[in-house]
Amino acid sequence: MAVPFSNQNTTRDLLRLRQFLNESFIKAGVELPQGKDTQLLNLACGRADESAVLADVFGKNGINLTGLDIRDREIGDARERWKKFLPEQAEAEFLVQDCSKLGDLRALPDDFDIAFMRHQNFWNGDTTWSKIYDEALHRLDDKGLLVITSYFDREHALALEAIQALGAELVLTEQNTHSRSLHDVPTGVQKSVDRHVAIFRKP
């Protein structure tokens, strides 16, 4: 797995994320698509630092990544980085798009195998994030999966509740005991990188 970052913390975080996702999918007993490229939608992806991880975990037979974010600069960074560093069996497209309005993107298919969101930010406008979850679920094929990671315990719980309220089946939720703690939060609040993962099946 190519991880093109000089920052050692970022590199370690991504290696831990790869291990965490692999272990979680094994524990969940979920089978990934066989015999075809995985179609993966990366929501609110920013610079899409996790692209190589997603290609490695979900792209054993090849992968088509579509990354979406509302921020022009971050999407530009993602395009420049990942045209150089993704493996040969991976193709990627990064688009500037409001993920709460996926219905406006008519060219976007509705048969993704996986919709992924790293560090979902449910506290920052719960209505908006519920809309993003809903839009993502509608873009999955019949056996599609929605996968999220979270920084905080409480925020993760809120996201679980919101996504299940949309009819999705919770397959697994797991805390990452090896995640790196972050300290840019008030005293008493626990925050860590990819602290939780949850896997949902489309309703």
Backbone as CSV, one residue per row, in Angstrom:
resi,resn,N_x,N_y,N_z,CA_x,CA_y,CA_z,C_x,C_y,C_z
1,MET,0.847,-1.194,0.000,0.000,0.000,0.000,0.881,1.242,0.000
2,ALA,0.734,2.090,-0.998,1.489,3.336,-1.055,0.793,4.389,-0.191
3,VAL,1.530,4.947,0.758,0.992,6.004,1.613,1.899,7.221,1.451
4,PRO,1.565,8.157,0.556,2.474,9.246,0.197,2.425,10.420,1.174
5,PHE,2.787,10.177,2.430,2.749,11.234,3.428,4.057,11.231,4.201
6,SER,4.620,12.419,4.413,5.841,12.531,5.203,5.523,12.569,6.694
7,ASN,4.289,12.943,7.053,3.897,13.012,8.451,3.733,11.597,9.008
8,GLN,4.537,11.263,10.009,4.521,9.896,10.533,3.209,9.548,11.211
9,ASN,2.595,10.513,11.905,1.312,10.238,12.540,0.252,9.882,11.515
10,THR,0.203,10.637,10.409,-0.774,10.350,9.356,-0.553,8.964,8.780
11,THR,0.707,8.626,8.520,1.020,7.306,7.963,0.600,6.194,8.924
12,ARG,0.914,6.349,10.199,0.530,5.324,11.187,-0.989,5.224,11.298
13,ASP,-1.666,6.368,11.290,-3.127,6.356,11.375,-3.734,5.566,10.224
14,LEU,-3.201,5.756,9.033,-3.748,5.069,7.860,-3.455,3.579,7.894
15,LEU,-2.283,3.203,8.372,-1.975,1.780,8.504,-2.887,1.128,9.540
16,ARG,-3.169,1.854,10.624,-4.105,1.337,11.639,-5.518,1.243,11.062
17,LEU,-5.900,2.226,10.254,-7.224,2.184,9.634,-7.357,0.962,8.747
18,ARG,-6.334,0.670,7.969,-6.377,-0.517,7.109,-6.583,-1.780,7.940
19,GLN,-5.807,-1.914,9.010,-5.943,-3.087,9.862,-7.331,-3.147,10.505
20,PHE,-7.809,-2.000,10.980,-9.107,-1.920,11.651,-10.234,-2.325,10.701
21,LEU,-10.205,-1.809,9.471,-11.254,-2.154,8.508,-11.191,-3.632,8.139
22,ASN,-10.002,-4.147,7.892,-9.878,-5.572,7.556,-10.425,-6.446,8.680
23,GLU,-10.038,-6.138,9.921,-10.491,-6.942,11.056,-11.998,-6.821,11.260
24,SER,-12.536,-5.629,11.063,-13.967,-5.410,11.272,-14.799,-6.158,10.240
25,PHE,-14.355,-6.170,8.992,-15.109,-6.885,7.964,-15.046,-8.392,8.180
26,ILE,-13.918,-8.880,8.646,-13.823,-10.309,8.970,-14.782,-10.640,10.115
27,LYS,-14.773,-9.809,11.151,-15.639,-10.043,12.310,-17.116,-9.982,11.922
28,ALA,-17.445,-9.066,11.015,-18.835,-8.911,10.593,-19.288,-10.039,9.679
29,GLY,-18.348,-10.772,9.104,-18.697,-11.853,8.189,-19.318,-11.356,6.897
30,VAL,-18.933,-10.158,6.493,-19.486,-9.549,5.286,-18.607,-9.901,4.092
31,GLU,-19.209,-10.371,3.033,-18.458,-10.688,1.820,-18.437,-9.484,0.897
32,LEU,-17.258,-9.187,0.388,-17.107,-8.107,-0.570,-17.421,-8.621,-1.972
33,PRO,-17.706,-7.724,-2.915,-18.036,-8.158,-4.282,-16.934,-9.033,-4.872
34,GLN,-17.327,-10.066,-5.574,-16.382,-10.987,-6.186,-16.476,-10.901,-7.703
35,GLY,-15.335,-11.024,-8.355,-15.324,-11.129,-9.815,-15.562,-9.841,-10.557
36,LYS,-15.509,-8.709,-9.865,-15.693,-7.429,-10.548,-15.040,-6.331,-9.734
37,ASP,-14.801,-5.198,-10.385,-14.270,-4.050,-9.655,-15.277,-3.584,-8.616
38,THR,-14.791,-3.257,-7.431,-15.641,-2.673,-6.404,-15.931,-1.224,-6.760
39,GLN,-17.196,-0.845,-6.677,-17.602,0.541,-6.912,-17.760,1.204,-5.545
40,LEU,-16.895,2.182,-5.242,-16.881,2.775,-3.905,-17.077,4.274,-3.973
41,LEU,-17.994,4.766,-3.174,-18.301,6.190,-3.075,-17.740,6.709,-1.756
42,ASN,-16.786,7.645,-1.833,-16.155,8.217,-0.641,-16.747,9.600,-0.415
43,LEU,-17.548,9.718,0.650,-18.344,10.915,0.902,-17.601,11.921,1.778
44,ALA,-17.745,13.208,1.436,-17.104,14.277,2.210,-15.644,13.933,2.450
45,CYS,-14.947,13.596,1.380,-13.631,12.964,1.472,-12.485,13.935,1.715
46,GLY,-12.700,15.244,1.534,-11.598,16.178,1.684,-10.461,15.833,0.740
47,ARG,-9.238,15.734,1.263,-8.063,15.373,0.449,-8.019,13.876,0.147
48,ALA,-8.961,13.142,0.723,-9.071,11.694,0.481,-7.793,10.954,0.877
49,ASP,-7.246,11.301,2.046,-6.014,10.663,2.511,-6.123,9.144,2.552
50,GLU,-7.323,8.646,2.774,-7.537,7.206,2.953,-7.679,6.437,1.642
51,SER,-7.477,7.067,0.491,-7.738,6.412,-0.798,-6.949,5.124,-0.984
52,ALA,-5.658,5.136,-0.644,-4.850,3.922,-0.811,-5.328,2.809,0.118
53,VAL,-5.782,3.176,1.316,-6.332,2.190,2.251,-7.586,1.559,1.662
54,LEU,-8.481,2.370,1.135,-9.719,1.857,0.550,-9.424,0.940,-0.635
55,ALA,-8.462,1.333,-1.449,-8.089,0.496,-2.592,-7.528,-0.837,-2.129
56,ASP,-6.752,-0.815,-1.059,-6.134,-2.032,-0.550,-7.155,-2.955,0.110
57,VAL,-8.058,-2.377,0.918,-9.028,-3.194,1.664,-10.142,-3.709,0.758
58,PHE,-10.652,-2.839,-0.091,-11.853,-3.181,-0.862,-11.591,-3.481,-2.337
59,GLY,-10.349,-3.328,-2.776,-10.072,-3.442,-4.205,-9.236,-4.628,-4.606
60,LYS,-9.444,-5.759,-3.942,-8.641,-6.938,-4.273,-8.794,-7.333,-5.740
61,ASN,-9.981,-7.099,-6.306,-10.228,-7.414,-7.718,-10.278,-6.153,-8.574
62,GLY,-9.783,-5.057,-8.032,-9.886,-3.771,-8.715,-10.944,-2.905,-8.053
63,ILE,-10.791,-1.595,-8.198,-11.734,-0.682,-7.545,-11.877,0.590,-8.355
64,ASN,-13.102,1.096,-8.401,-13.388,2.417,-8.949,-13.833,3.303,-7.796
65,LEU,-12.998,4.285,-7.469,-13.279,5.205,-6.366,-13.872,6.495,-6.908
66,THR,-14.954,6.942,-6.295,-15.500,8.263,-6.577,-15.508,9.044,-5.280
67,GLY,-14.682,10.083,-5.200,-14.600,10.912,-4.008,-15.328,12.224,-4.208
68,LEU,-16.122,12.619,-3.227,-16.914,13.849,-3.315,-16.670,14.730,-2.098
69,ASP,-16.524,16.023,-2.338,-16.424,16.980,-1.239,-16.804,18.355,-1.783
70,ILE,-17.295,19.202,-0.899,-17.753,20.522,-1.316,-16.596,21.523,-1.464
71,ARG,-15.399,21.155,-0.974,-14.261,22.080,-0.949,-13.361,21.888,-2.164
72,ASP,-13.232,22.933,-2.980,-12.449,22.872,-4.218,-10.990,22.506,-3.964
73,ARG,-10.358,23.180,-2.996,-8.925,22.986,-2.792,-8.600,21.558,-2.406
74,GLU,-9.394,20.998,-1.488,-9.138,19.628,-1.041,-9.322,18.631,-2.175
75,ILE,-10.340,18.836,-2.987,-10.551,17.943,-4.122,-9.398,18.069,-5.112
76,GLY,-8.906,19.280,-5.316,-7.736,19.463,-6.175,-6.525,18.712,-5.650
77,ASP,-6.303,18.768,-4.336,-5.203,18.022,-3.721,-5.377,16.520,-3.937
78,ALA,-6.608,16.037,-3.770,-6.872,14.606,-3.955,-6.567,14.177,-5.389
79,ARG,-6.994,14.962,-6.354,-6.740,14.618,-7.758,-5.250,14.517,-8.048
80,GLU,-4.485,15.499,-7.571,-3.055,15.525,-7.847,-2.333,14.356,-7.183
81,ARG,-2.669,14.075,-5.937,-1.970,13.014,-5.209,-2.279,11.642,-5.782
82,TRP,-3.556,11.359,-5.974,-3.925,9.969,-6.235,-3.823,9.558,-7.686
83,LYS,-3.596,10.493,-8.588,-3.301,10.075,-9.960,-1.887,9.482,-10.035
84,LYS,-1.077,9.737,-9.006,0.299,9.227,-8.971,0.446,7.988,-8.098
85,PHE,-0.331,7.882,-7.040,-0.002,6.916,-5.995,-0.974,5.751,-5.844
86,LEU,-2.082,5.751,-6.548,-2.980,4.600,-6.433,-2.423,3.420,-7.225
87,PRO,-2.700,2.188,-6.780,-2.220,1.017,-7.524,-2.869,0.911,-8.903
88,GLU,-2.261,0.096,-9.755,-2.714,-0.014,-11.146,-4.160,-0.472,-11.255
89,GLN,-4.608,-1.305,-10.322,-5.960,-1.855,-10.414,-7.022,-0.893,-9.889
90,ALA,-6.618,0.318,-9.528,-7.561,1.294,-8.974,-7.715,2.483,-9.920
91,GLU,-8.961,2.890,-10.093,-9.271,4.115,-10.818,-9.996,5.054,-9.861
92,ALA,-9.744,6.344,-10.009,-10.336,7.303,-9.074,-10.786,8.557,-9.800
93,GLU,-11.902,9.101,-9.323,-12.427,10.375,-9.800,-12.828,11.183,-8.570
94,PHE,-12.435,12.448,-8.549,-12.750,13.314,-7.412,-13.519,14.523,-7.917
95,LEU,-14.703,14.748,-7.321,-15.618,15.765,-7.805,-16.011,16.723,-6.686
96,VAL,-16.156,17.992,-7.047,-16.681,18.977,-6.104,-18.193,18.831,-6.085
97,GLN,-18.730,18.441,-4.926,-20.154,18.153,-4.840,-20.617,18.212,-3.395
98,ASP,-21.768,18.807,-3.166,-22.428,18.792,-1.866,-23.051,17.413,-1.675
99,CYS,-22.548,16.659,-0.705,-23.002,15.272,-0.531,-24.422,15.168,0.002
100,SER,-24.990,16.276,0.456,-26.397,16.249,0.861,-27.324,16.448,-0.335
101,LYS,-26.728,16.622,-1.525,-27.513,16.850,-2.739,-27.037,15.939,-3.868
102,LEU,-26.838,14.678,-3.543,-26.358,13.737,-4.554,-27.354,13.568,-5.688
103,GLY,-28.620,13.820,-5.404,-29.634,13.719,-6.449,-29.415,14.688,-7.587
104,ASP,-28.669,15.772,-7.316,-28.372,16.744,-8.372,-27.299,16.248,-9.329
105,LEU,-26.558,15.224,-8.925,-25.465,14.707,-9.745,-25.995,13.524,-10.545
106,ARG,-26.614,13.844,-11.671,-27.336,12.827,-12.447,-26.416,11.742,-13.005
107,ALA,-25.157,12.094,-13.261,-24.239,11.124,-13.848,-23.738,10.104,-12.834
108,LEU,-23.999,10.346,-11.555,-23.529,9.432,-10.516,-24.390,8.175,-10.515
109,PRO,-23.777,6.988,-10.600,-24.581,5.750,-10.629,-25.271,5.489,-9.303
110,ASP,-26.204,4.561,-9.313,-26.922,4.208,-8.081,-26.732,2.734,-7.745
111,ASP,-25.534,2.213,-8.088,-25.254,0.810,-7.794,-23.881,0.642,-7.149
112,PHE,-23.530,1.570,-6.261,-22.261,1.442,-5.556,-22.305,0.244,-4.610
113,ASP,-21.174,-0.429,-4.485,-21.059,-1.538,-3.538,-20.860,-1.030,-2.112
114,ILE,-20.114,0.073,-1.991,-19.788,0.624,-0.677,-19.851,2.144,-0.739
115,ALA,-20.492,2.732,0.260,-20.391,4.161,0.504,-19.610,4.317,1.805
116,PHE,-18.567,5.130,1.772,-17.654,5.247,2.911,-17.582,6.700,3.358
117,MET,-17.576,6.910,4.671,-17.399,8.255,5.219,-16.482,8.176,6.433
118,ARG,-15.328,8.820,6.302,-14.357,8.813,7.398,-14.570,10.038,8.288
119,HIS,-14.614,9.796,9.604,-14.775,10.866,10.584,-16.019,11.696,10.311
120,GLN,-17.135,11.012,10.159,-18.405,11.717,9.987,-18.577,12.711,11.134
121,ASN,-19.242,13.806,10.834,-19.263,14.960,11.743,-20.700,15.286,12.139
122,PHE,-21.358,14.334,12.778,-22.795,14.447,13.023,-23.157,15.648,13.882
123,TRP,-22.284,16.034,14.791,-22.580,17.178,15.658,-22.708,18.474,14.864
124,ASN,-22.054,18.538,13.720,-22.035,19.773,12.936,-23.217,19.786,11.962
125,GLY,-24.433,19.880,12.514,-25.633,19.928,11.683,-26.224,18.562,11.450
126,ASP,-26.965,18.051,12.423,-27.479,16.688,12.327,-28.412,16.494,11.140
127,THR,-29.181,17.519,10.787,-30.099,17.387,9.649,-29.337,17.174,8.358
128,THR,-28.264,17.935,8.182,-27.437,17.797,6.978,-26.833,16.412,6.884
129,TRP,-26.295,15.929,7.983,-25.641,14.624,7.942,-26.635,13.484,7.767
130,SER,-27.819,13.616,8.342,-28.863,12.605,8.089,-29.229,12.576,6.616
131,LYS,-29.265,13.748,5.986,-29.548,13.822,4.553,-28.445,13.139,3.751
132,ILE,-27.188,13.360,4.153,-26.072,12.698,3.461,-26.182,11.184,3.575
133,TYR,-26.477,10.694,4.784,-26.636,9.250,4.961,-27.751,8.712,4.061
134,ASP,-28.866,9.430,4.025,-30.008,9.008,3.225,-29.645,8.969,1.744
135,GLU,-28.992,10.022,1.269,-28.567,10.077,-0.142,-27.612,8.927,-0.451
136,ALA,-26.683,8.651,0.470,-25.714,7.581,0.250,-26.398,6.223,0.152
137,LEU,-27.334,5.960,1.057,-28.039,4.672,1.032,-28.781,4.467,-0.281
138,HIS,-29.311,5.542,-0.840,-30.035,5.436,-2.104,-29.110,5.222,-3.300
139,ARG,-27.821,5.434,-3.121,-26.861,5.237,-4.213,-26.223,3.850,-4.185
140,LEU,-26.615,3.014,-3.225,-26.056,1.671,-3.115,-26.881,0.669,-3.912
141,ASP,-26.220,-0.406,-4.335,-26.981,-1.486,-4.959,-27.684,-2.294,-3.869
142,ASP,-28.387,-3.340,-4.247,-29.237,-4.055,-3.296,-28.456,-4.675,-2.133
143,LYS,-27.189,-5.021,-2.356,-26.369,-5.615,-1.307,-25.325,-4.632,-0.789
144,GLY,-25.517,-3.361,-1.077,-24.523,-2.356,-0.751,-24.373,-2.101,0.736
145,LEU,-23.213,-1.575,1.100,-22.873,-1.308,2.497,-22.493,0.156,2.677
146,LEU,-22.919,0.728,3.792,-22.484,2.048,4.219,-21.526,1.847,5.390
147,VAL,-20.340,2.434,5.289,-19.302,2.291,6.313,-18.909,3.680,6.795
148,ILE,-18.908,3.884,8.115,-18.494,5.173,8.669,-17.439,4.950,9.749
149,THR,-16.583,5.968,9.956,-15.756,6.006,11.151,-16.050,7.319,11.875
150,SER,-15.735,7.354,13.175,-16.053,8.511,14.013,-14.912,8.823,14.960
151,TYR,-14.791,10.115,15.327,-13.813,10.571,16.308,-14.277,10.358,17.756
152,PHE,-15.607,10.522,18.000,-16.135,10.630,19.361,-17.145,9.516,19.662
153,ASP,-17.243,9.127,20.933,-18.209,8.106,21.349,-19.647,8.576,21.131
154,ARG,-19.969,9.756,21.675,-21.343,10.245,21.614,-21.775,10.521,20.180
155,GLU,-20.879,11.115,19.404,-21.214,11.401,18.017,-21.461,10.111,17.238
156,HIS,-20.673,9.092,17.527,-20.871,7.803,16.864,-22.241,7.233,17.203
157,ALA,-22.615,7.318,18.470,-23.929,6.816,18.893,-25.058,7.556,18.181
158,LEU,-24.921,8.873,18.036,-25.937,9.661,17.332,-26.039,9.251,15.866
159,ALA,-24.895,8.998,15.244,-24.899,8.580,13.843,-25.547,7.209,13.681
160,LEU,-25.240,6.286,14.591,-25.870,4.959,14.541,-27.389,5.087,14.597
161,GLU,-27.857,5.910,15.506,-29.293,6.111,15.665,-29.916,6.699,14.402
162,ALA,-29.259,7.699,13.830,-29.798,8.366,12.644,-29.850,7.434,11.439
163,ILE,-28.797,6.660,11.241,-28.740,5.778,10.067,-29.737,4.638,10.201
164,GLN,-29.875,4.085,11.406,-30.878,3.037,11.597,-32.295,3.584,11.448
165,ALA,-32.501,4.846,11.811,-33.818,5.460,11.626,-34.185,5.563,10.147
166,LEU,-33.184,5.551,9.282,-33.420,5.562,7.834,-33.706,4.159,7.287
167,GLY,-33.681,3.174,8.174,-34.017,1.803,7.775,-32.833,0.902,7.539
168,ALA,-31.608,1.434,7.648,-30.431,0.606,7.409,-30.228,-0.384,8.550
169,GLU,-29.701,-1.550,8.217,-29.421,-2.592,9.211,-27.988,-2.444,9.715
170,LEU,-27.814,-2.304,11.019,-26.487,-2.240,11.603,-25.890,-3.647,11.625
171,VAL,-24.823,-3.840,10.882,-24.156,-5.138,10.822,-23.122,-5.263,11.929
172,LEU,-22.373,-4.166,12.164,-21.326,-4.197,13.184,-20.954,-2.780,13.571
173,THR,-20.714,-2.561,14.855,-20.058,-1.347,15.332,-18.950,-1.780,16.271
174,GLU,-17.792,-1.129,16.140,-16.592,-1.589,16.827,-15.742,-0.393,17.229
175,GLN,-15.152,-0.447,18.421,-14.216,0.593,18.839,-12.795,0.147,18.544
176,ASN,-12.009,1.079,18.040,-10.619,0.812,17.688,-9.734,1.076,18.907
177,THR,-9.240,0.026,19.524,-8.442,0.171,20.742,-7.029,0.673,20.451
178,HIS,-6.655,0.751,19.179,-5.306,1.204,18.813,-5.309,2.591,18.174
179,SER,-6.431,3.292,18.231,-6.488,4.602,17.592,-5.690,5.631,18.392
180,ARG,-5.163,6.619,17.691,-4.328,7.650,18.312,-5.192,8.734,18.935
181,SER,-4.954,9.019,20.209,-5.720,10.048,20.912,-5.349,11.434,20.408
182,LEU,-6.361,12.301,20.336,-6.169,13.695,19.963,-6.570,14.565,21.148
183,HIS,-5.938,15.723,21.259,-6.124,16.521,22.473,-6.650,17.921,22.178
184,ASP,-7.181,18.134,20.990,-7.736,19.449,20.630,-9.212,19.547,21.013
185,VAL,-9.528,19.066,22.224,-10.910,19.026,22.708,-10.933,19.459,24.173
186,PRO,-12.105,19.844,24.685,-12.193,20.231,26.106,-11.806,19.078,27.029
187,THR,-11.380,19.427,28.221,-11.033,18.427,29.235,-12.215,17.497,29.489
188,GLY,-11.922,16.218,29.529,-12.953,15.229,29.795,-13.581,14.626,28.557
189,VAL,-13.318,15.231,27.393,-13.849,14.701,26.134,-12.781,13.825,25.493
190,GLN,-13.169,12.649,25.054,-12.226,11.732,24.408,-12.426,11.758,22.901
191,LYS,-11.320,11.974,22.200,-11.329,12.020,20.738,-10.117,11.247,20.243
192,SER,-10.313,10.399,19.242,-9.175,9.700,18.653,-9.455,9.385,17.196
193,VAL,-8.399,9.152,16.457,-8.464,8.955,15.009,-9.139,7.615,14.702
194,ASP,-10.207,7.662,13.903,-10.953,6.435,13.566,-11.261,5.637,14.828
195,ARG,-11.816,6.330,15.802,-12.098,5.734,17.123,-13.125,4.614,17.025
196,HIS,-14.089,4.780,16.127,-15.147,3.780,15.929,-15.340,3.522,14.435
197,VAL,-15.801,2.327,14.127,-16.282,2.021,12.783,-17.671,1.413,12.915
198,ALA,-18.504,1.644,11.918,-19.803,0.962,11.838,-20.061,0.562,10.401
199,ILE,-20.656,-0.603,10.237,-21.004,-1.144,8.921,-22.514,-1.346,8.888
200,PHE,-23.159,-0.799,7.874,-24.613,-0.917,7.705,-24.924,-1.565,6.362
201,ARG,-26.020,-2.307,6.349,-26.532,-2.862,5.099,-27.696,-2.022,4.613
202,LYS,-27.763,-1.826,3.317,-28.853,-1.037,2.734,-30.208,-1.628,3.102
203,PRO,-31.177,-0.768,3.422,-32.518,-1.284,3.764,-33.180,-1.980,2.579
